[in-house]
Amino acid sequence: MYLSTRGTVDRLTAAQAIAQGIAPDGGLYVPETIPLLDEQALPRLISLNYAERAAAILRLFLTDYTAAEIQACVAAAYSSEKFSHPAVAPVTKVADGTFALELWHGPTSAFKDMALQLLPRLLSCALKKIGEQAEIVILVATSGDTGKAALEGFKDVEQIRVMVFYPENGVSQIQRLQMVTQDGANLQVIAVKGNFDDAQTGVKQIFNDGVFNAQLANSGFKLSSANSINWGRLVPQIVYYFSAYADLVRDKYITLGSMVNFVVPTGNFGNILAGYYAKLMGLPVNKLICASNSNNVLTDFLTTGVYSRNRQFYKTYSPSMDILISSNLERLLYHVTGGDSAQIGRWMAGLNANGEYRISNEHLAAIKEVFPAGWISDEETAATIGRVHGEYGYALDPHTAVAWQVAENYRRQSGDRTPNIIVSTASPFKFNATVLTALAGTDSFAGKSEFAALHALAKLINQPVPTALAELEHKPVRHTAVCGKHDMLNVVKAALHLVE
Ligand SMILES: *Cc1c(COP(=O)(O)O)cnc(C)c1O
């Protein structure tokens, strides 16, 4: 069963929690108990393919779904039609003791596909199971990658409508084109005059607007979420931590039971939190290293215990991590405090009212034990992309480059020689301008369109441009709406014809 981190709502089944998205008390749904792996479970994963591994992990959490339902969902989500690599999430050895877990072989070339190819199927299934008749309206705030992945995942799914809000000047040109050219009758894309946190705050306010939600209910609508605040977004991400480990054992890089570190380029704390659940379930994970760019709010929190969003917001080369409020941290705090909802409520109230909160030294020590943290600048990110390509012939996207360098810094400073698995969250082609500039210098890129840059990058790193990205050049723009950060509710009302 699932509980809200704020503790004031009823326990729900997985299907109910997934259909609801965020809890009505403003909290996030968390599993009441964490399933533990039995001794045979991990060795059994080794010979399975990705979809089968996913089914094995998901059934431990989605206990109200039948085996056949889970089977159907994972088979459709992780098919060769959707993922261009037969392993779905392959692990590549890049250097001695350093591996890349590539999560970007899906339709949008970023890791959000790992969850957002599955969530719509889990949600459709959930609606049937709970007998939900309302039309579900999914509101998405995106820093670039979630929006497109949600649009792809939910395109033409019955009974579900999706509205994506992205920061007008906060996404790359490729990311913007991916979204504004999206087809599908049930989808809308809106640019917000503000940054990602403005968009996310706007969506949260709509969720928490009691009057509006009542009006929606009377009109046959219901809100839900595809952001990583939805449990159905988080649970698919647990799978690839197990899958990566199973691959390393299968390929004899590690022995069964030995420890690994995962290094995760982090924004909303969703990806790395999934790794934490894997660790709690018994996967032999030593450290989960939290890597940030100059929006280093998490580095500060994980070293001092003070979470403060009262700081300058930077636009960086790794825009999907340009975040000052990491929503999923709330789930970590819940587990670390042993489910102290009252305490969490106070911290989150502090965050709302004063932009900050401080956890106790005891809680900080427990968190530090698992989550070393570091950050690097844009200059270091570009240098890392160049250096890793030069030394190992491996092209990193800027987010993955942040993780790479933070991993190296951690290894040097700590002396920890545990193998590092770098969680690689985007294809280098998705952020081609930054990657090309880092590899070939500013001049070679000057005056080129993003598409010329894509092809130049393909030549330079000797890899084909992902088909879906190459096709963007000739797709018509379908979505041109722009709104102010305080107008998001009105935009939703207008879309649903709820304006008096
Ligand atoms: C979303 C995203 C991240 C951050 O993931 P979180 O789950 O928000 O921490 C990192 N890299 C890329 C490429 C992303 O799209």
Short mmCIF file of N, CA, C and O in Angstrom, two decimals, residues 217-307:
data_model
loop_
_atom_site.label_atom_id
_atom_site.label_comp_id
_atom_site.label_asym_id
_atom_site.label_seq_id
_atom_site.Cartn_x
_atom_site.Cartn_y
_atom_site.Cartn_z
N ALA A 217 -14.04 18.20 -11.24
CA ALA A 217 -14.77 16.96 -10.95
C ALA A 217 -16.20 17.05 -11.47
O ALA A 217 -16.72 16.10 -12.06
N ASN A 218 -16.83 18.23 -11.28
CA ASN A 218 -18.21 18.42 -11.77
C ASN A 218 -18.31 18.34 -13.28
O ASN A 218 -19.36 18.08 -13.82
N SER A 219 -17.20 18.61 -13.95
CA SER A 219 -17.21 18.61 -15.41
C SER A 219 -16.65 17.32 -15.99
O SER A 219 -16.42 17.23 -17.19
N GLY A 220 -16.38 16.34 -15.14
CA GLY A 220 -15.93 15.03 -15.64
C GLY A 220 -14.44 14.95 -15.93
O GLY A 220 -14.00 14.12 -16.72
N PHE A 221 -13.67 15.83 -15.27
CA PHE A 221 -12.21 15.78 -15.44
C PHE A 221 -11.54 15.48 -14.11
O PHE A 221 -12.11 15.72 -13.05
N LYS A 222 -10.29 15.02 -14.20
CA LYS A 222 -9.51 14.78 -13.00
C LYS A 222 -8.04 15.02 -13.36
O LYS A 222 -7.59 14.59 -14.42
N LEU A 223 -7.33 15.69 -12.46
CA LEU A 223 -5.92 15.97 -12.74
C LEU A 223 -5.03 14.79 -12.36
O LEU A 223 -5.31 14.09 -11.39
N SER A 224 -3.97 14.59 -13.12
CA SER A 224 -2.92 13.68 -12.66
C SER A 224 -1.58 14.21 -13.17
O SER A 224 -1.53 15.24 -13.84
N SER A 225 -0.53 13.50 -12.81
CA SER A 225 0.80 14.02 -13.08
C SER A 225 1.68 12.97 -13.74
O SER A 225 1.60 11.79 -13.44
N ALA A 226 2.54 13.44 -14.65
CA ALA A 226 3.54 12.55 -15.25
C ALA A 226 4.94 12.96 -14.80
O ALA A 226 5.92 12.39 -15.23
N ASN A 227 5.03 13.97 -13.91
CA ASN A 227 6.33 14.32 -13.35
C ASN A 227 6.75 13.24 -12.37
O ASN A 227 5.95 12.41 -11.97
N SER A 228 8.01 13.31 -11.95
CA SER A 228 8.50 12.22 -11.12
C SER A 228 7.93 12.28 -9.71
O SER A 228 8.28 11.49 -8.85
N ILE A 229 6.99 13.21 -9.47
CA ILE A 229 6.21 13.13 -8.24
C ILE A 229 5.23 11.95 -8.32
O ILE A 229 4.77 11.47 -7.30
N ASN A 230 4.90 11.48 -9.52
CA ASN A 230 4.02 10.31 -9.65
C ASN A 230 4.80 9.02 -9.40
O ASN A 230 5.84 8.78 -10.03
N TRP A 231 4.29 8.18 -8.54
CA TRP A 231 4.96 6.92 -8.24
C TRP A 231 5.16 6.07 -9.50
O TRP A 231 6.15 5.35 -9.63
N GLY A 232 4.24 6.19 -10.42
CA GLY A 232 4.33 5.42 -11.67
C GLY A 232 5.47 5.86 -12.57
O GLY A 232 5.84 5.18 -13.52
N ARG A 233 6.03 7.04 -12.28
CA ARG A 233 7.20 7.52 -12.99
C ARG A 233 8.47 7.00 -12.32
O ARG A 233 9.49 6.75 -12.95
N LEU A 234 8.38 6.85 -11.02
CA LEU A 234 9.57 6.49 -10.26
C LEU A 234 9.85 4.99 -10.32
O LEU A 234 11.00 4.57 -10.47
N VAL A 235 8.80 4.20 -10.20
CA VAL A 235 9.01 2.76 -10.07
C VAL A 235 9.69 2.14 -11.30
O VAL A 235 10.57 1.29 -11.13
N PRO A 236 9.40 2.60 -12.53
CA PRO A 236 10.13 2.00 -13.67
C PRO A 236 11.64 2.28 -13.61
O PRO A 236 12.44 1.54 -14.16
N GLN A 237 12.00 3.38 -12.92
CA GLN A 237 13.41 3.76 -12.88
C GLN A 237 14.23 2.87 -11.93
O GLN A 237 15.45 2.83 -12.02
N ILE A 238 13.56 2.19 -11.04
CA ILE A 238 14.28 1.29 -10.13
C ILE A 238 14.91 0.15 -10.93
O ILE A 238 15.99 -0.33 -10.62
N VAL A 239 14.21 -0.21 -12.00
CA VAL A 239 14.59 -1.40 -12.78
C VAL A 239 16.01 -1.32 -13.32
O VAL A 239 16.79 -2.27 -13.24
N TYR A 240 16.37 -0.15 -13.88
CA TYR A 240 17.67 -0.13 -14.58
C TYR A 240 18.86 -0.18 -13.63
O TYR A 240 19.95 -0.52 -14.05
N TYR A 241 18.67 0.13 -12.37
CA TYR A 241 19.76 -0.06 -11.42
C TYR A 241 20.05 -1.57 -11.27
O TYR A 241 21.21 -2.00 -11.27
N PHE A 242 18.99 -2.34 -11.18
CA PHE A 242 19.17 -3.79 -11.11
C PHE A 242 19.73 -4.34 -12.41
O PHE A 242 20.60 -5.20 -12.43
N SER A 243 19.20 -3.82 -13.52
CA SER A 243 19.61 -4.32 -14.83
C SER A 243 21.10 -4.07 -15.06
O SER A 243 21.83 -4.94 -15.55
N ALA A 244 21.58 -2.88 -14.69
CA ALA A 244 23.00 -2.55 -14.87
C ALA A 244 23.87 -3.50 -14.05
O ALA A 244 24.88 -4.02 -14.52
N TYR A 245 23.44 -3.74 -12.83
CA TYR A 245 24.21 -4.63 -11.95
C TYR A 245 24.25 -6.04 -12.54
O TYR A 245 25.31 -6.67 -12.60
N ALA A 246 23.10 -6.50 -13.01
CA ALA A 246 23.02 -7.85 -13.59
C ALA A 246 23.93 -7.96 -14.82
O ALA A 246 24.60 -8.98 -15.02
N ASP A 247 23.98 -6.90 -15.62
CA ASP A 247 24.86 -6.90 -16.80
C ASP A 247 26.33 -7.01 -16.40
O ASP A 247 27.10 -7.74 -17.03
N LEU A 248 26.72 -6.26 -15.37
CA LEU A 248 28.13 -6.30 -14.97
C LEU A 248 28.52 -7.66 -14.42
O LEU A 248 29.64 -8.14 -14.63
N VAL A 249 27.59 -8.32 -13.73
CA VAL A 249 27.87 -9.68 -13.24
C VAL A 249 27.93 -10.64 -14.44
O VAL A 249 28.87 -11.43 -14.57
N ARG A 250 26.94 -10.52 -15.32
CA ARG A 250 26.89 -11.40 -16.50
C ARG A 250 28.19 -11.29 -17.31
O ARG A 250 28.75 -12.29 -17.76
N ASP A 251 28.69 -10.06 -17.48
CA ASP A 251 29.88 -9.84 -18.31
C ASP A 251 31.18 -9.97 -17.50
O ASP A 251 32.25 -9.62 -17.99
N LYS A 252 31.05 -10.43 -16.26
CA LYS A 252 32.20 -10.77 -15.41
C LYS A 252 33.09 -9.57 -15.04
O LYS A 252 34.27 -9.72 -14.78
N TYR A 253 32.51 -8.37 -15.05
CA TYR A 253 33.27 -7.22 -14.56
C TYR A 253 33.24 -7.18 -13.03
O TYR A 253 34.14 -6.63 -12.41
N ILE A 254 32.17 -7.71 -12.45
CA ILE A 254 32.08 -7.79 -10.99
C ILE A 254 31.56 -9.18 -10.63
O ILE A 254 31.00 -9.87 -11.48
N THR A 255 31.76 -9.57 -9.36
CA THR A 255 31.18 -10.84 -8.91
C THR A 255 29.88 -10.55 -8.17
O THR A 255 29.72 -9.46 -7.59
N LEU A 256 28.99 -11.50 -8.20
CA LEU A 256 27.69 -11.34 -7.55
C LEU A 256 27.89 -10.99 -6.08
O LEU A 256 28.62 -11.69 -5.37
N GLY A 257 27.27 -9.91 -5.63
CA GLY A 257 27.38 -9.52 -4.22
C GLY A 257 28.38 -8.41 -3.98
O GLY A 257 28.33 -7.76 -2.93
N SER A 258 29.29 -8.15 -4.94
CA SER A 258 30.26 -7.07 -4.69
C SER A 258 29.59 -5.71 -4.95
O SER A 258 28.59 -5.61 -5.64
N MET A 259 30.19 -4.69 -4.36
CA MET A 259 29.57 -3.36 -4.36
C MET A 259 29.87 -2.58 -5.65
O MET A 259 30.94 -2.72 -6.24
N VAL A 260 28.92 -1.71 -6.01
CA VAL A 260 29.15 -0.71 -7.06
C VAL A 260 28.67 0.65 -6.54
O VAL A 260 27.87 0.72 -5.61
N ASN A 261 29.19 1.72 -7.15
CA ASN A 261 28.64 3.06 -6.94
C ASN A 261 27.85 3.45 -8.19
O ASN A 261 28.25 3.08 -9.31
N PHE A 262 26.79 4.20 -8.01
CA PHE A 262 26.13 4.85 -9.15
C PHE A 262 26.34 6.35 -9.02
O PHE A 262 26.23 6.90 -7.91
N VAL A 263 26.65 6.99 -10.14
CA VAL A 263 26.85 8.44 -10.15
C VAL A 263 25.74 9.02 -11.01
O VAL A 263 25.62 8.68 -12.19
N VAL A 264 24.92 9.90 -10.42
CA VAL A 264 23.69 10.30 -11.09
C VAL A 264 23.63 11.82 -11.28
O VAL A 264 23.67 12.57 -10.29
N PRO A 265 23.54 12.27 -12.53
CA PRO A 265 23.34 13.70 -12.77
C PRO A 265 21.91 14.06 -12.35
O PRO A 265 20.95 13.54 -12.91
N THR A 266 21.78 14.94 -11.38
CA THR A 266 20.52 15.04 -10.65
C THR A 266 19.87 16.41 -10.77
O THR A 266 20.54 17.44 -10.72
N GLY A 267 18.53 16.40 -10.91
CA GLY A 267 17.76 17.63 -10.93
C GLY A 267 16.66 17.56 -9.89
O GLY A 267 16.77 18.09 -8.80
N ASN A 268 15.60 16.84 -10.24
CA ASN A 268 14.46 16.71 -9.34
C ASN A 268 14.63 15.59 -8.32
O ASN A 268 13.71 15.29 -7.57
N PHE A 269 15.77 14.94 -8.31
CA PHE A 269 16.11 13.86 -7.39
C PHE A 269 15.29 12.59 -7.65
O PHE A 269 15.23 11.69 -6.81
N GLY A 270 14.70 12.47 -8.85
CA GLY A 270 13.89 11.29 -9.14
C GLY A 270 14.73 10.09 -9.52
O GLY A 270 14.54 8.97 -9.01
N ASN A 271 15.67 10.32 -10.42
CA ASN A 271 16.52 9.24 -10.91
C ASN A 271 17.33 8.63 -9.76
O ASN A 271 17.31 7.42 -9.51
N ILE A 272 18.01 9.48 -9.02
CA ILE A 272 18.88 8.98 -7.94
C ILE A 272 18.05 8.35 -6.82
O ILE A 272 18.47 7.37 -6.19
N LEU A 273 16.84 8.84 -6.61
CA LEU A 273 15.98 8.26 -5.58
C LEU A 273 15.59 6.82 -5.95
O LEU A 273 15.50 5.94 -5.08
N ALA A 274 15.39 6.58 -7.24
CA ALA A 274 15.09 5.21 -7.68
C ALA A 274 16.25 4.30 -7.32
O ALA A 274 16.06 3.14 -6.92
N GLY A 275 17.48 4.82 -7.44
CA GLY A 275 18.66 4.04 -7.04
C GLY A 275 18.65 3.76 -5.54
O GLY A 275 19.08 2.69 -5.09
N TYR A 276 18.14 4.71 -4.77
CA TYR A 276 18.05 4.53 -3.32
C TYR A 276 17.07 3.40 -2.98
O TYR A 276 17.33 2.56 -2.12
N TYR A 277 15.94 3.37 -3.69
CA TYR A 277 15.00 2.27 -3.47
C TYR A 277 15.66 0.93 -3.81
O TYR A 277 15.48 -0.06 -3.10
N ALA A 278 16.44 0.90 -4.91
CA ALA A 278 17.12 -0.34 -5.28
C ALA A 278 18.07 -0.77 -4.16
O ALA A 278 18.14 -1.95 -3.80
N LYS A 279 18.77 0.19 -3.59
CA LYS A 279 19.69 -0.11 -2.48
C LYS A 279 18.91 -0.63 -1.27
O LYS A 279 19.30 -1.63 -0.64
N LEU A 280 17.81 0.04 -0.94
CA LEU A 280 17.00 -0.41 0.21
C LEU A 280 16.46 -1.82 0.00
O LEU A 280 16.28 -2.58 0.94
N MET A 281 16.22 -2.17 -1.27
CA MET A 281 15.71 -3.51 -1.58
C MET A 281 16.78 -4.58 -1.46
O MET A 281 16.48 -5.77 -1.51
N GLY A 282 18.03 -4.15 -1.38
CA GLY A 282 19.11 -5.12 -1.20
C GLY A 282 20.11 -5.19 -2.34
O GLY A 282 21.01 -6.03 -2.32
N LEU A 283 19.99 -4.32 -3.35
CA LEU A 283 21.02 -4.30 -4.39
C LEU A 283 22.33 -3.83 -3.76
O LEU A 283 22.32 -2.86 -2.99
N PRO A 284 23.46 -4.51 -4.05
CA PRO A 284 24.73 -4.12 -3.42
C PRO A 284 25.28 -2.79 -3.95
O PRO A 284 26.18 -2.75 -4.78
N VAL A 285 24.71 -1.71 -3.46
CA VAL A 285 25.14 -0.37 -3.85
C VAL A 285 25.88 0.25 -2.67
O VAL A 285 25.35 0.29 -1.56
N ASN A 286 27.10 0.71 -2.93
CA ASN A 286 27.89 1.37 -1.90
C ASN A 286 27.43 2.82 -1.78
O ASN A 286 26.76 3.19 -0.82
N LYS A 287 27.73 3.65 -2.79
CA LYS A 287 27.34 5.06 -2.74
C LYS A 287 26.47 5.41 -3.93
O LYS A 287 26.64 4.86 -5.03
N LEU A 288 25.58 6.37 -3.71
CA LEU A 288 24.83 7.00 -4.79
C LEU A 288 25.34 8.43 -4.83
O LEU A 288 25.06 9.22 -3.93
N ILE A 289 26.14 8.74 -5.85
CA ILE A 289 26.84 10.02 -5.88
C ILE A 289 25.98 11.03 -6.65
O ILE A 289 25.61 10.79 -7.80
N CYS A 290 25.66 12.11 -5.98
CA CYS A 290 24.73 13.11 -6.51
C CYS A 290 25.53 14.20 -7.22
O CYS A 290 26.29 14.93 -6.59
N ALA A 291 25.37 14.30 -8.53
CA ALA A 291 26.14 15.25 -9.33
C ALA A 291 25.26 16.41 -9.79
O ALA A 291 24.16 16.19 -10.30
N SER A 292 25.76 17.63 -9.62
CA SER A 292 24.99 18.82 -9.99
C SER A 292 25.83 19.77 -10.84
O SER A 292 27.06 19.68 -10.87
N ASN A 293 25.14 20.70 -11.50
CA ASN A 293 25.82 21.81 -12.19
C ASN A 293 25.84 23.01 -11.23
O ASN A 293 25.67 22.83 -10.02
N SER A 294 26.00 24.24 -11.76
CA SER A 294 26.15 25.36 -10.83
C SER A 294 24.86 25.68 -10.06
O SER A 294 24.90 26.46 -9.10
N ASN A 295 23.75 25.09 -10.43
CA ASN A 295 22.57 25.15 -9.56
C ASN A 295 22.76 24.07 -8.49
O ASN A 295 22.10 23.03 -8.49
N ASN A 296 23.69 24.36 -7.57
CA ASN A 296 24.21 23.31 -6.69
C ASN A 296 23.48 23.23 -5.35
O ASN A 296 24.08 22.96 -4.31
N VAL A 297 22.18 23.43 -5.39
CA VAL A 297 21.38 23.41 -4.16
C VAL A 297 21.47 22.04 -3.47
O VAL A 297 21.50 21.96 -2.24
N LEU A 298 21.56 20.97 -4.26
CA LEU A 298 21.64 19.63 -3.65
C LEU A 298 23.01 19.37 -3.05
O LEU A 298 23.12 18.75 -1.99
N THR A 299 24.07 19.84 -3.71
CA THR A 299 25.42 19.67 -3.15
C THR A 299 25.47 20.34 -1.77
O THR A 299 25.96 19.76 -0.81
N ASP A 300 24.93 21.55 -1.70
CA ASP A 300 24.92 22.27 -0.43
C ASP A 300 24.10 21.53 0.62
O ASP A 300 24.51 21.37 1.76
N PHE A 301 22.92 21.08 0.21
CA PHE A 301 22.05 20.38 1.17
C PHE A 301 22.73 19.11 1.68
O PHE A 301 22.74 18.85 2.89
N LEU A 302 23.32 18.35 0.77
CA LEU A 302 23.89 17.06 1.15
C LEU A 302 25.20 17.22 1.93
O LEU A 302 25.68 16.27 2.54
N THR A 303 25.78 18.41 1.92
CA THR A 303 26.98 18.61 2.73
C THR A 303 26.70 19.40 4.03
O THR A 303 27.36 19.18 5.03
N THR A 304 25.67 20.28 4.02
CA THR A 304 25.43 21.10 5.21
C THR A 304 24.13 20.78 5.95
O THR A 304 23.95 21.21 7.10
N GLY A 305 23.17 20.13 5.26
CA GLY A 305 21.88 19.87 5.89
C GLY A 305 20.91 21.03 5.77
O GLY A 305 19.78 20.96 6.25
N VAL A 306 21.35 22.11 5.11
CA VAL A 306 20.44 23.24 4.88
C VAL A 306 20.01 23.22 3.42
O VAL A 306 20.85 23.25 2.52
N TYR A 307 18.69 23.15 3.21
CA TYR A 307 18.18 23.25 1.84
C TYR A 307 17.71 24.68 1.65
O TYR A 307 16.79 25.13 2.34
#
